[in-house]
């Protein structure tokens, strides 16, 4: 039986058997609905917040559904599993995950690897820089020979959820009489958001911008104009969100400038952008334009995925990289076995998964 690869994000969980040139078998919302005993009301539970697991009971329920109902594991015959780790995952979280998998799920083998490394593997690189724009955070991580350069890495608690909240505010200003639910705003963001070609093109939208009518599920009609550009612009001008921070390309250049000069060219010329928000229309073109204007002597250059890889690879590149790695670590016995876990306990994860 193939190992299972699980990539748990703040918004979506990607899981499936390790077949690298296919999309993950399961792509489901991480958010769950939980019934409250007394009055059949359900409450929303977010097991993962800003990339990290926060509600372990909910995560156990979610993984039980994924592994047994979704992927067909049988109780008593569990296989091997590889998890993707977000940048800066606390040591305690790593230990708790390996403990949950061995003691509750009784797996036969475990491995975990950092998302930044796996996203590079997905495009056939072992060195480069990963810019991961997720639902709950942005990670910028230089990777040298398959290892994250942690001192130069950057993590920002800004992601797709913040852009959704920002779009809700902007739509509220232009459609003051309409009450738009956050789930509708999220769909509008995915459907309409667009990155302007450059800052000048964005400024021009203040004066002339086509307005589209959008009908909400309840029949109300709203107007969408400049708001569609404002969302993407916030990645390059965080001041729109009230943040005193540089845009995403400048953050990347500054992160790489702290790495040894011998490695800087290789890292910048092998930049991988991934995460759901990076699939926004016009984002890659804007990223390249900003790169050409950046303060760096070497311009960041985006790596294109190989043609044989699945479409929309940016959405789940860490999962694909995990599937590639699983084909190596488990057959070569580089993973944590049940016997090793029983002998050492959860701390073994720091020795064998790095």
Short mmCIF file of C-alpha atoms in Angstrom, two decimals:
data_model
loop_
_atom_site.label_atom_id
_atom_site.label_comp_id
_atom_site.label_asym_id
_atom_site.label_seq_id
_atom_site.Cartn_x
_atom_site.Cartn_y
_atom_site.Cartn_z
CA UNK A 1 0.00 0.00 0.00
CA UNK A 2 1.31 3.45 -0.96
CA UNK A 3 2.09 5.89 1.86
CA UNK A 4 -0.49 8.61 2.46
CA UNK A 5 0.55 12.26 2.13
CA UNK A 6 -1.36 14.89 4.14
CA UNK A 7 -1.01 18.66 3.75
CA UNK A 8 -3.21 20.48 6.26
CA UNK A 9 -3.83 24.15 5.52
CA UNK A 10 -5.88 26.77 7.34
CA UNK A 11 -8.57 26.55 4.64
CA UNK A 12 -8.09 23.25 2.79
CA UNK A 13 -6.77 19.81 3.66
CA UNK A 14 -5.10 17.93 0.82
CA UNK A 15 -4.63 14.17 1.21
CA UNK A 16 -4.05 11.13 -0.94
CA UNK A 17 -1.77 8.22 -1.69
CA UNK A 18 1.73 9.18 -2.86
CA UNK A 19 1.24 9.39 -6.64
CA UNK A 20 3.21 12.55 -7.55
CA UNK A 21 1.85 13.25 -11.06
CA UNK A 22 -1.77 13.22 -9.92
CA UNK A 23 -3.80 15.71 -7.93
CA UNK A 24 -4.48 14.74 -4.29
CA UNK A 25 -7.44 12.35 -4.02
CA UNK A 26 -9.07 14.51 -1.33
CA UNK A 27 -9.20 18.31 -1.21
CA UNK A 28 -11.67 19.25 1.52
CA UNK A 29 -12.30 22.23 3.81
CA UNK A 30 -10.32 22.09 7.06
CA UNK A 31 -13.10 23.97 8.85
CA UNK A 32 -15.64 21.67 10.51
CA UNK A 33 -19.17 21.92 11.85
CA UNK A 34 -19.71 20.47 15.33
CA UNK A 35 -23.10 19.66 16.79
CA UNK A 36 -23.79 21.08 20.23
CA UNK A 37 -25.46 18.38 22.36
CA UNK A 38 -28.45 20.18 23.83
CA UNK A 39 -30.12 22.03 21.00
CA UNK A 40 -28.98 20.55 17.68
CA UNK A 41 -27.17 23.79 16.82
CA UNK A 42 -23.87 23.43 15.06
CA UNK A 43 -20.81 25.55 15.72
CA UNK A 44 -17.92 26.17 13.35
CA UNK A 45 -14.56 24.79 14.42
CA UNK A 46 -11.20 25.73 12.87
CA UNK A 47 -8.66 23.00 13.74
CA UNK A 48 -5.91 24.98 11.97
CA UNK A 49 -5.31 28.71 12.52
CA UNK A 50 -2.64 30.66 10.61
CA UNK A 51 -1.13 27.38 9.39
CA UNK A 52 -0.73 25.68 12.79
CA UNK A 53 -2.95 23.02 14.41
CA UNK A 54 -4.77 24.64 17.33
CA UNK A 55 -7.64 22.22 18.10
CA UNK A 56 -6.22 18.72 18.41
CA UNK A 57 -9.54 16.98 19.16
CA UNK A 58 -11.05 18.42 15.98
CA UNK A 59 -7.92 17.49 14.02
CA UNK A 60 -8.19 13.91 15.25
CA UNK A 61 -11.82 13.75 14.05
CA UNK A 62 -10.87 15.27 10.70
CA UNK A 63 -7.97 12.85 10.14
CA UNK A 64 -10.16 9.90 11.15
CA UNK A 65 -12.64 10.90 8.45
CA UNK A 66 -9.89 11.42 5.85
CA UNK A 67 -7.92 8.24 6.49
CA UNK A 68 -10.67 5.68 7.11
CA UNK A 69 -13.75 7.01 5.28
CA UNK A 70 -11.95 8.97 2.58
CA UNK A 71 -8.88 6.93 1.71
CA UNK A 72 -10.10 3.51 2.82
CA UNK A 73 -7.64 2.61 5.57
CA UNK A 74 -8.81 -0.30 7.72
CA UNK A 75 -8.56 -0.23 11.51
CA UNK A 76 -5.73 -2.58 12.50
CA UNK A 77 -4.08 -2.31 9.08
CA UNK A 78 -2.91 1.31 9.03
CA UNK A 79 -0.08 2.28 6.70
CA UNK A 80 2.65 4.90 6.55
CA UNK A 81 2.03 8.65 6.47
CA UNK A 82 3.92 11.80 5.52
CA UNK A 83 2.84 15.24 6.74
CA UNK A 84 3.88 18.63 5.41
CA UNK A 85 5.14 21.07 8.06
CA UNK A 86 4.52 24.83 7.82
CA UNK A 87 7.49 27.14 8.33
CA UNK A 88 8.32 27.79 12.02
CA UNK A 89 6.14 24.93 13.33
CA UNK A 90 6.65 24.85 17.13
CA UNK A 91 8.51 21.79 18.43
CA UNK A 92 5.58 20.91 20.69
CA UNK A 93 3.25 20.75 17.66
CA UNK A 94 5.58 18.36 15.84
CA UNK A 95 5.73 16.10 18.88
CA UNK A 96 1.98 16.16 19.40
CA UNK A 97 1.34 15.20 15.76
CA UNK A 98 3.73 12.23 15.78
CA UNK A 99 2.24 11.11 19.12
CA UNK A 100 -1.31 11.34 17.76
CA UNK A 101 -0.43 9.31 14.68
CA UNK A 102 1.39 6.48 16.48
CA UNK A 103 -0.72 6.25 19.64
CA UNK A 104 -4.22 6.97 18.31
CA UNK A 105 -3.99 5.92 14.66
CA UNK A 106 -1.45 3.13 15.21
CA UNK A 107 0.42 3.90 11.97
CA UNK A 108 3.41 1.81 10.88
CA UNK A 109 5.65 4.70 9.78
CA UNK A 110 5.80 8.53 9.97
CA UNK A 111 7.69 11.30 8.25
CA UNK A 112 7.29 15.09 8.08
CA UNK A 113 9.02 17.64 5.89
CA UNK A 114 8.79 21.41 5.54
CA UNK A 115 6.35 22.77 2.98
CA UNK A 116 8.95 25.14 1.50
CA UNK A 117 11.25 22.24 0.60
CA UNK A 118 8.41 20.13 -0.78
CA UNK A 119 7.11 22.94 -3.02
CA UNK A 120 10.57 23.11 -4.61
CA UNK A 121 10.69 19.33 -5.09
CA UNK A 122 7.39 19.62 -6.98
CA UNK A 123 9.11 21.69 -9.68
CA UNK A 124 12.28 19.60 -9.72
CA UNK A 125 14.51 21.80 -7.55
CA UNK A 126 16.39 21.22 -4.29
CA UNK A 127 17.58 24.82 -3.93
CA UNK A 128 15.57 27.98 -4.43
CA UNK A 129 13.18 30.21 -2.55
CA UNK A 130 9.55 29.43 -1.78
CA UNK A 131 6.96 32.19 -1.43
CA UNK A 132 3.87 30.49 -0.01
CA UNK A 133 0.77 32.70 0.13
CA UNK A 134 -1.68 30.64 2.13
CA UNK A 135 -5.09 31.30 3.64
CA UNK A 136 -3.68 32.33 7.01
CA UNK A 137 -0.06 33.33 6.41
CA UNK A 138 2.72 34.14 3.96
CA UNK A 139 5.96 32.17 4.29
CA UNK A 140 9.15 33.21 2.50
CA UNK A 141 11.79 30.51 2.87
CA UNK A 142 15.20 30.16 1.18
CA UNK A 143 16.08 26.48 0.68
CA UNK A 144 19.67 25.34 0.10
CA UNK A 145 20.30 21.71 -0.88
CA UNK A 146 16.95 20.57 0.51
CA UNK A 147 17.24 22.40 3.85
CA UNK A 148 15.40 25.57 4.89
CA UNK A 149 17.68 28.46 5.83
CA UNK A 150 15.68 29.37 8.93
CA UNK A 151 17.60 32.50 9.93
CA UNK A 152 16.73 34.17 6.62
CA UNK A 153 13.13 32.92 6.49
CA UNK A 154 10.16 35.24 7.01
CA UNK A 155 6.65 34.46 8.19
CA UNK A 156 3.83 37.00 8.02
CA UNK A 157 0.44 36.60 9.61
CA UNK A 158 -1.22 37.90 6.48
CA UNK A 159 -3.00 35.67 3.99
CA UNK A 160 -6.09 34.95 1.96
CA UNK A 161 -8.39 35.35 4.98
CA UNK A 162 -7.15 38.92 5.51
CA UNK A 163 -7.70 39.72 1.84
CA UNK A 164 -11.25 38.33 2.13
CA UNK A 165 -11.93 40.54 5.17
CA UNK A 166 -10.49 43.52 3.28
CA UNK A 167 -12.69 42.81 0.25
CA UNK A 168 -15.74 42.59 2.55
CA UNK A 169 -14.93 46.08 3.88
CA UNK A 170 -14.45 47.51 0.39
CA UNK A 171 -17.64 45.92 -0.98
CA UNK A 172 -19.51 47.23 2.08
CA UNK A 173 -18.47 50.78 1.20
CA UNK A 174 -19.68 50.52 -2.41
CA UNK A 175 -22.78 48.43 -1.59
CA UNK A 176 -23.89 49.87 1.77
CA UNK A 177 -27.44 48.49 1.65
CA UNK A 178 -26.46 44.87 0.98
CA UNK A 179 -25.47 42.39 3.67
CA UNK A 180 -22.91 40.02 2.12
CA UNK A 181 -21.92 36.84 4.00
CA UNK A 182 -18.22 36.03 4.36
CA UNK A 183 -18.63 32.80 2.35
CA UNK A 184 -20.06 34.88 -0.52
CA UNK A 185 -17.18 37.37 -0.23
CA UNK A 186 -14.73 34.46 -0.44
CA UNK A 187 -16.38 33.24 -3.66
CA UNK A 188 -16.41 36.76 -5.11
CA UNK A 189 -12.70 37.08 -4.31
CA UNK A 190 -11.92 33.83 -6.11
CA UNK A 191 -14.05 34.76 -9.12
CA UNK A 192 -13.25 38.46 -9.63
CA UNK A 193 -9.93 39.36 -7.95
CA UNK A 194 -7.26 40.63 -10.30
CA UNK A 195 -3.74 41.99 -9.91
CA UNK A 196 -3.12 45.24 -11.78
CA UNK A 197 -0.11 45.24 -14.12
CA UNK A 198 1.76 47.71 -11.92
CA UNK A 199 1.18 50.47 -9.36
CA UNK A 200 0.40 53.02 -12.07
CA UNK A 201 -2.24 50.77 -13.63
CA UNK A 202 -3.75 50.32 -10.16
CA UNK A 203 -3.90 54.09 -9.60
CA UNK A 204 -5.72 54.50 -12.93
CA UNK A 205 -8.53 52.25 -11.64
CA UNK A 206 -9.42 55.12 -9.25
CA UNK A 207 -10.57 57.17 -12.23
CA UNK A 208 -11.91 54.59 -14.64
CA UNK A 209 -12.77 51.01 -13.88
CA UNK A 210 -15.43 48.77 -15.43
CA UNK A 211 -18.20 47.87 -12.98
CA UNK A 212 -19.75 44.40 -13.06
CA UNK A 213 -23.04 43.33 -11.55
CA UNK A 214 -22.99 40.17 -9.45
CA UNK A 215 -26.08 38.37 -8.20
CA UNK A 216 -25.75 36.85 -4.73
CA UNK A 217 -27.37 33.45 -3.95
CA UNK A 218 -30.25 35.25 -2.17
CA UNK A 219 -31.03 37.29 -5.30
CA UNK A 220 -29.51 40.60 -4.19
CA UNK A 221 -27.39 42.35 -6.83
CA UNK A 222 -24.10 44.07 -5.99
CA UNK A 223 -21.66 46.16 -8.02
CA UNK A 224 -18.01 45.11 -8.23
CA UNK A 225 -15.58 47.67 -9.61
CA UNK A 226 -12.22 48.80 -8.29
CA UNK A 227 -12.49 46.42 -5.31
CA UNK A 228 -11.39 43.52 -7.48
CA UNK A 229 -7.97 45.20 -7.98
CA UNK A 230 -7.58 46.40 -4.39
CA UNK A 231 -7.35 42.84 -3.06
CA UNK A 232 -4.36 41.88 -5.20
CA UNK A 233 -2.72 45.25 -4.72
CA UNK A 234 -2.60 44.70 -0.96
CA UNK A 235 0.03 41.96 -1.50
CA UNK A 236 2.31 44.52 -3.15
CA UNK A 237 1.21 47.51 -1.02
CA UNK A 238 0.36 46.22 2.49
CA UNK A 239 -0.26 49.84 3.54
CA UNK A 240 -3.74 49.38 2.00
CA UNK A 241 -4.41 47.00 4.90
CA UNK A 242 -2.98 49.49 7.39
CA UNK A 243 0.27 47.51 7.70
CA UNK A 244 3.70 49.09 7.85
CA UNK A 245 5.41 46.47 5.71
CA UNK A 246 7.10 46.12 2.35
CA UNK A 247 5.38 44.41 -0.57
CA UNK A 248 5.88 40.72 -1.17
CA UNK A 249 8.69 41.02 -3.76
CA UNK A 250 10.68 43.46 -1.63
CA UNK A 251 10.22 41.12 1.38
CA UNK A 252 11.63 38.26 -0.72
CA UNK A 253 14.63 40.33 -1.86
CA UNK A 254 15.36 41.47 1.70
CA UNK A 255 15.14 37.90 3.04
CA UNK A 256 17.59 36.62 0.42
CA UNK A 257 19.99 39.53 1.04
CA UNK A 258 20.72 38.04 4.48
CA UNK A 259 21.96 34.76 2.93
CA UNK A 260 25.59 34.24 1.91
CA UNK A 261 26.25 36.10 -1.37
CA UNK A 262 27.43 32.83 -2.96
CA UNK A 263 23.87 31.49 -2.79
CA UNK A 264 21.81 34.59 -3.57
CA UNK A 265 21.69 34.24 -7.35
CA UNK A 266 20.71 30.55 -7.20
CA UNK A 267 17.93 31.28 -4.70
CA UNK A 268 16.43 34.27 -6.53
CA UNK A 269 16.60 32.63 -9.96
CA UNK A 270 14.72 29.59 -8.62
CA UNK A 271 11.77 31.26 -6.92
CA UNK A 272 8.59 29.22 -6.51
CA UNK A 273 5.31 30.94 -5.72
CA UNK A 274 2.56 28.72 -4.32
CA UNK A 275 -0.54 28.75 -2.11
CA UNK A 276 -4.13 29.39 -3.15
CA UNK A 277 -3.86 33.19 -3.22
CA UNK A 278 -1.01 33.06 -5.77
CA UNK A 279 -3.41 31.67 -8.39
CA UNK A 280 -5.15 35.09 -8.59
CA UNK A 281 -5.40 36.34 -12.19
CA UNK A 282 -2.48 38.60 -13.06
CA UNK A 283 -0.48 37.73 -9.93
CA UNK A 284 2.49 36.06 -11.65
CA UNK A 285 2.79 38.86 -14.22
CA UNK A 286 2.71 41.49 -11.50
CA UNK A 287 5.25 39.54 -9.44
CA UNK A 288 7.64 39.47 -12.41
CA UNK A 289 7.08 43.18 -13.11
CA UNK A 290 7.82 44.09 -9.47
CA UNK A 291 10.88 41.81 -9.60
CA UNK A 292 12.24 43.75 -12.57
CA UNK A 293 11.86 46.97 -10.54
CA UNK A 294 13.25 45.57 -7.27
CA UNK A 295 16.32 46.83 -5.41
CA UNK A 296 18.14 43.54 -6.02
CA UNK A 297 21.04 43.22 -8.47
CA UNK A 298 19.67 39.75 -9.32
CA UNK A 299 16.01 39.71 -10.27
CA UNK A 300 13.76 37.05 -8.72
CA UNK A 301 12.67 34.64 -11.48
CA UNK A 302 9.72 32.29 -11.16
CA UNK A 303 10.21 28.60 -11.90
CA UNK A 304 7.53 27.12 -14.15
CA UNK A 305 6.25 23.64 -13.18
CA UNK A 306 7.10 20.75 -15.54
CA UNK A 307 4.42 20.06 -18.15
CA UNK A 308 3.73 16.55 -16.86
CA UNK A 309 2.69 17.91 -13.46
CA UNK A 310 -1.02 18.41 -12.70
CA UNK A 311 -2.71 21.69 -13.56
CA UNK A 312 -3.05 24.27 -10.78
CA UNK A 313 0.11 22.90 -9.16
CA UNK A 314 0.53 26.12 -7.15
CA UNK A 315 -2.60 25.16 -5.17
CA UNK A 316 -1.05 21.97 -3.79
CA UNK A 317 2.64 21.97 -4.65
CA UNK A 318 3.63 21.00 -1.08
CA UNK A 319 1.41 17.90 -1.36
CA UNK A 320 2.97 16.93 -4.71
CA UNK A 321 6.47 17.41 -3.26
CA UNK A 322 5.42 15.25 -0.31
CA UNK A 323 4.32 12.50 -2.71
CA UNK A 324 7.73 12.68 -4.43
CA UNK A 325 9.57 12.52 -1.09
CA UNK A 326 7.40 9.66 0.21
CA UNK A 327 8.65 7.57 -2.73
CA UNK A 328 12.15 7.95 -1.29
CA UNK A 329 11.97 8.07 2.50
CA UNK A 330 9.72 5.05 3.10
CA UNK A 331 11.39 2.53 0.72
CA UNK A 332 14.82 3.64 2.01
CA UNK A 333 13.72 3.35 5.65
CA UNK A 334 14.54 6.97 6.50
CA UNK A 335 11.20 7.39 8.28
CA UNK A 336 10.25 6.90 11.94
CA UNK A 337 9.13 3.32 12.56
CA UNK A 338 6.73 2.19 15.28
CA UNK A 339 9.61 0.46 17.11
CA UNK A 340 11.71 3.65 17.08
CA UNK A 341 8.78 5.69 18.36
CA UNK A 342 8.07 3.20 21.16
CA UNK A 343 11.72 3.28 22.21
CA UNK A 344 12.33 7.06 22.11
CA UNK A 345 8.92 8.76 22.27
CA UNK A 346 7.71 11.87 20.41
CA UNK A 347 11.08 13.68 20.60
CA UNK A 348 12.43 11.36 17.87
CA UNK A 349 10.67 13.59 15.34
CA UNK A 350 13.38 16.25 15.78
CA UNK A 351 16.15 13.76 15.06
CA UNK A 352 14.66 12.01 12.04
CA UNK A 353 12.49 14.71 10.40
CA UNK A 354 14.29 17.95 9.73
#
